[in-house]
Each structure stands twice: as structure tokens, then as C-alpha cells.
Amino acid sequence: MAILLLADHDNAHLSDQTAKALTAAGKIGSDVHVLVAGAGAKAAAEQAAKLSGVTKVLVAEDQTLANNLAEPLAALIVSLAGSYEAIVSAATSVGKNVLPRVAALLDVAQVSEIIEVVSADTFKRPIYAGNAIQTVQSTDARKVITVRTASFAAAGEGGSASIESVSAAANPGLSTHVKDALSSSDRPELTSAKIIISGGRALGSSEKFQEVILPVADKLGAAVGASRAAVDAGYAPNDWQVGQTGKVVAPQLYIACGISGAIQHLAGMKDSKVIVAINKDEEAPIFQVADYGLVADIFEALPEFEKAVGAR
Amino acid sequence: MKLLVPIKRVVDYNVKIRVKADGSGVELANVKMSMNPFDEISVEEALRLKEAGKASEVVVVSIGPAKAEETLRTALAMGADRAVLVETDDAVEPLAVAKILKGVAEAEQPSLIIVGKQAIDDDSNQTGQMLSALLGWAQATFASKVEIGEGSAQVTREVDGGLQTIDVKLPAVVTTDLRLNEPRYASLPNIMKAKKKPLDKKTPSDFGVDMSPRLKVLKTEEPSGRKAGVKVKSVAELVDKLKNEAGVL
Ligand SMILES: Cc1cc2nc3c(=O)[nH]c(=O)nc-3n(C[C@H](O)[C@H](O)[C@H](O)COP(=O)(O)OP(=O)(O)OC[C@H]3O[C@@H](n4cnc5c(N)ncnc54)[C@H](O)[C@@H]3O)c2cc1C
Ligand SMILES: Nc1ncnc2c1ncn2[C@@H]1O[C@H](COP(=O)(O)O)[C@@H](O)[C@H]1O
């Protein structure tokens, strides 16, 4: 039987989280259908059809699906579920919101944030902030799975799947969308960036965060991350938080600036290829995972770093 | 309006987790246990709603071993009115927890159930959404702001790109994110008082819930570790290493 992969998109663009989750889905089964649910989502559907490994794209367009509200989206997925052996989504805020609802409606367990597909019913997933890795086997006939995308490479293009329309399910009408306050930025997204520079509590203020971290990010073409302490203190917006309860990232280069390295932060970045830590405390735990550690004051080191990397 | 707050007893977030050598799980003997941090936030939110006159009663519930009573008492000491302990020594999966919570909700008839976004032991992030589905209620996950209106609640949610605000019909399930509030500590007199607050004991069979796990845990292992690298002496050396050794700049 086929696999249904829920697309992550904003109607105009398919997020590369979908291409990464597709790689995981393809290891569970070879017949992967992508569901694009939205309003005016044709462009996203066309992008999904081009991904290599996708055999069919289902598009459900309806005003009730425009804002990823959990109840109508879950109802749609459940209405399609009968033909699928597994329902998969990237562990994005949309996937994490809706898939457990789907699982409960289907009376199956969800396997959250898999990092490896061992076989069609067996998966590895981190527990305790990534301090242990569990191998679990699902005994349910139908599987509901979210994928930690930092652990899978994005599927390439080259597909030409057919696009089919499906109708939205009846909207239970339990919730309504009021507004989105989404940050817009020309910088790469955290979960797809090759380089990330993150700032911690040491930055001290939102002004300093912008003054010290952002120029380096711009110079490197990097995405910007933050520790929870920096987000809680209002130095950085919530969607920049990296960690157990924020975003999990695995860039080529992660630069942690004035971040101590609490396990909850490490949970979100320790699979980065190269880790740099700049911290004035040489005992800071972040140095235990850093490939290159620099004991220094970030307010001196970062401007110097920006100059030294030169024009790129 | 009654509020129901499910709380889980978990390994304290400060404990360094050790995986058992035989791969059968993590070491839980003699490890400090606490209330799941997100559940402290849920309790705090419920208490604030009560203090603001929006709610009349805060009931906390935990599904777990007899020792979970301590965790419930902590919530009572923070200010919750009543507790329900659904006692079981079995490992519980989110789906089974959600089914028991559904039973508790049917008995208690709350207008709002405030669930943590995720338990920091299993990191599942499922229970609130599942509970909401089983009850056929609205859900508002990852809340950083909750405002109660007439028959509805307006909830601001932390999502990948920033914030989303939605309106949910009550009764509803909300799951709490880190920035919703800062939980209070229980004062000593309140800890004493909490010992006398009512705590009801139940079992999963009282709710007719089949607890058998759907996921078989085959193995628990250490993550592949990372070794500390080198300390560089200067920014210049750092840039040189990143360019010429690591090749990432
Ligand atoms: C349930 C739960 C979930 C959590 N989830 C997350 C999460 O997802 N992500 C996350 O990041 N945290 C998370 N945390 C919080 C985590 O435990 C830490 O509190 C947090 O990561 C600390 O942030 P920090 O390193 O910026 O601050 P601190 O720990 O205060 O570290 C600041 C560091 O800056 C250094 N410093 C200070 N001044 C300078 C200077 N001028 N130059 C250089 N270095 C300097 C200090 O030496 C110190 O090491 C969570 C906690 C809990 C309980
Ligand atoms: N055994 C339990 N008893 C009470 N509440 C629980 C239990 N397990 C999970 N929960 C609730 O569900 C939330 C999310 O847990 P999880 O879905 O396991 O990540 C927790 O923050 C609790 O509010």
C-alpha cells in the first residue's frame, strides 16, 4: 500500500522540509503520494509533483484549509487514510499539530520525530532531549509518523507525478483563524540553512543581538538562531529558538555565541557537521561538543570575526 | 468554569540521563523526579485564570505510579484545588493517556483542559492533540497567550514562522509552550496545606481503557557521541581552521 505524505507549504512555496520528509517516507514504502492541503495551493502542488520519488500529488483546496487549522486538516487526512499504510509528515509546527489528532482519530499510536527508518514498521527516535535513542516497532496496521528533517537529506527533483484534486472533508467548525504574525526575512530558514549563527543570554539585549550577531549572519549568508534564554528575554523572536523544544537543526556550520550549552540547547544542534563555540567561560559545557572553541568575549570576537571572514 | 490540568511525573530536566548498559532503557533508579516543566506552566496558567475570576476550580490529574501523588501534591501546593491520580505501574503511551484523560474529562466536565506541549522524557508532543480529537473538541497547541472570552478562547500559538492567533470554541484543549508564563513556587505553608487537599485515586480499568502498548521498544541506546575538538587561540586561527581544515567557510 501507499504512503501519504503531508506537504508543508505556504500555498505558493513547498518548504524543503517536505523534500526531507519524502526521503524518510521513501524508505518506508516506494509509492509516496503527497497531500497539499490549502487554498490557492496550485504552485505548491506543482513543486511537489516535481520531487523525485513522488508518484501522485493530491490537492485539496478550500478556504477551511487555508490556515492549517488542526480540525479540518485532520478530518481531510482521515478521509483519505483508508488507502494508505502510513501517514507521514515533517515534524514542523503544522505536522506536530495535526498528526497526533489524525492518529487518535484512527486509533493508532504516533511515532514522533523519527531519525532513522530501520524497516517499514521499525524506527529510531530520540527521547530525553536526544540523550537516548529508542528503536521502536509499531504494531498498528496503519502508521502515523513525524520525521525529524535534520536527519534526512532532501529528495531531489526530476519527478513528474500526476496532480489530482480531492475534496475537503466537512469542517467541524471548532476553530477560526484570527491572524498570523510571521517574521519575514531575506535570510535563509533555520531548518534549511548551511550555516547558522546563534546567540544566547550573553547578548544582553535585542539591540546588542542585532548589532553583534546579524552582521556576521549577513556576511556568511547564515540563518540566525537563539537559545531559549535569549528568546525568553526578548532578544530574539520565538521562531529562532534552537533546542529540545525549539527547532532541531543540522547545518554544515553552527556557531554558538554566548551560549552555555545546556542539554536542551544541545538537543537542537549537536548533529551539526562543524560546531564553533565562542564563550568567555572556558568551562562552558558547549565546548564539550564544539569542534573549535574560542574562549573570548563575543563583543570583541564577533566584530573581528566578521572582518576576518572577508567578503564572500 | 472548571479547568483540568494533566501533569506527568518525569525525570527532572537537570538530570544527566544514563542509558542502561543492556539497552533495556534509561536508568531511573534513584533519579530525581519532578513535574514536567510544561505542566508547571499549565498549572500556573490555570491558577492565573482562576485568580482573574475566569475559572472556579482547578483539577489536576496524573496517570502514573503511586509516587505521582507527590507531583500532584506539588500542583496542589501551587494552588490547584483537587487532584485525581490514575494509578498504574505500566509504561503509558500518549494514546492510552489521552483515552484515560477523556474519561476524566467526561466525569469532570471542564471547559478547558490545559496540557503540556510535550513531556520531556518521551518528547512525544501528542497527548493534547489526541485528547482533543477523542473528545471532538477544538485544539490550540503551543500556546504563548490564552484569553478567555464568552464561550470561546483566543490563543496565540508559537509556530515555525512566528506566531498564529486562533479562536477556539469552548470546551477546548490548549497545550502550553514555554513562554506562556513563569510558574510560581509553592510556599511552605501552602505545601503543608496541600497535604489536606482532596486526592481521588482511580485505576485505568475504572475508565475501561486498554493500556497495552502499541509501540514495542526494541532497544534504547546512547546517541553517537561528539568529542570535544580543539581550542583556538584567536579569531584569525578560527577563521583559518574553518576555511582550510573544516572547509565550511
Ligand atoms: C523544558 C525545558 C525546555 C528547554 N528548551 C530549550 C530549548 O529548546 N533551547 C534552549 O536553548 N534552551 C532550552 N531550555 C533552557 C536551557 O535549559 C538553558 O536554560 C538555556 O539554553 C540557557 O541559555 P543560554 O546558554 O543562552 O544562557 P546561559 O546558560 O545563561 O549561558 C550564557 C553563556 O554566555 C557566556 N557569556 C556571558 N557573557 C559573555 C560574553 N561577553 N562573551 C562570551 N560569552 C559570554 C557565559 O559564560 C554563559 O556560558 C529549556 C529548559 C527547559 C526546562
Ligand atoms: N502520564 C501522564 N499523566 C498526566 N498527564 C500526562 C501524562 N503523559 C502526558 N501527559 C500530558 O501530556 C503532555 C504531553 O505529553 P507527551 O504527549 O507525552 O509529550 C504532558 O505535558 C502532560 O500534560
Coordinates of C-alpha atoms in Angstrom, one line a residue, chain A residues 185-198 213-225 240 251-255 305 312, chain B residues 248-249:
Chain A
S185 CA 13.4 37.9 6.4
D186 CA 15.8 37.6 3.5
R187 CA 18.0 35.2 5.5
P188 CA 17.8 31.5 5.0
E189 CA 15.5 29.5 7.1
L190 CA 16.9 27.9 10.2
T191 CA 15.9 24.3 9.2
S192 CA 17.4 24.6 5.7
A193 CA 20.5 26.8 6.2
K194 CA 24.0 25.6 5.6
I195 CA 25.4 28.0 8.2
I196 CA 23.7 29.1 11.5
I197 CA 24.9 31.6 14.0
S198 CA 23.1 31.6 17.3
I213 CA 25.0 38.7 15.5
L214 CA 23.2 39.9 12.4
P215 CA 26.2 41.4 10.6
V216 CA 28.0 38.1 10.8
A217 CA 24.9 36.3 9.7
D218 CA 24.6 38.6 6.7
K219 CA 28.3 38.2 5.9
L220 CA 28.1 34.4 5.9
G221 CA 24.6 34.2 4.4
A222 CA 23.7 32.4 7.5
A223 CA 20.4 31.8 9.3
V224 CA 20.1 33.2 12.9
G225 CA 19.3 31.0 15.9
W240 CA 14.6 31.4 16.2
P251 CA 23.8 22.7 9.3
Q252 CA 27.3 22.4 7.9
L253 CA 28.4 25.0 10.4
Y254 CA 26.8 26.1 13.7
I255 CA 28.3 29.0 15.6
F305 CA 35.3 37.5 13.1
R312 CA 32.4 36.3 0.3
Chain B
V248 CA 33.0 25.2 5.8
L249 CA 33.6 28.8 5.0

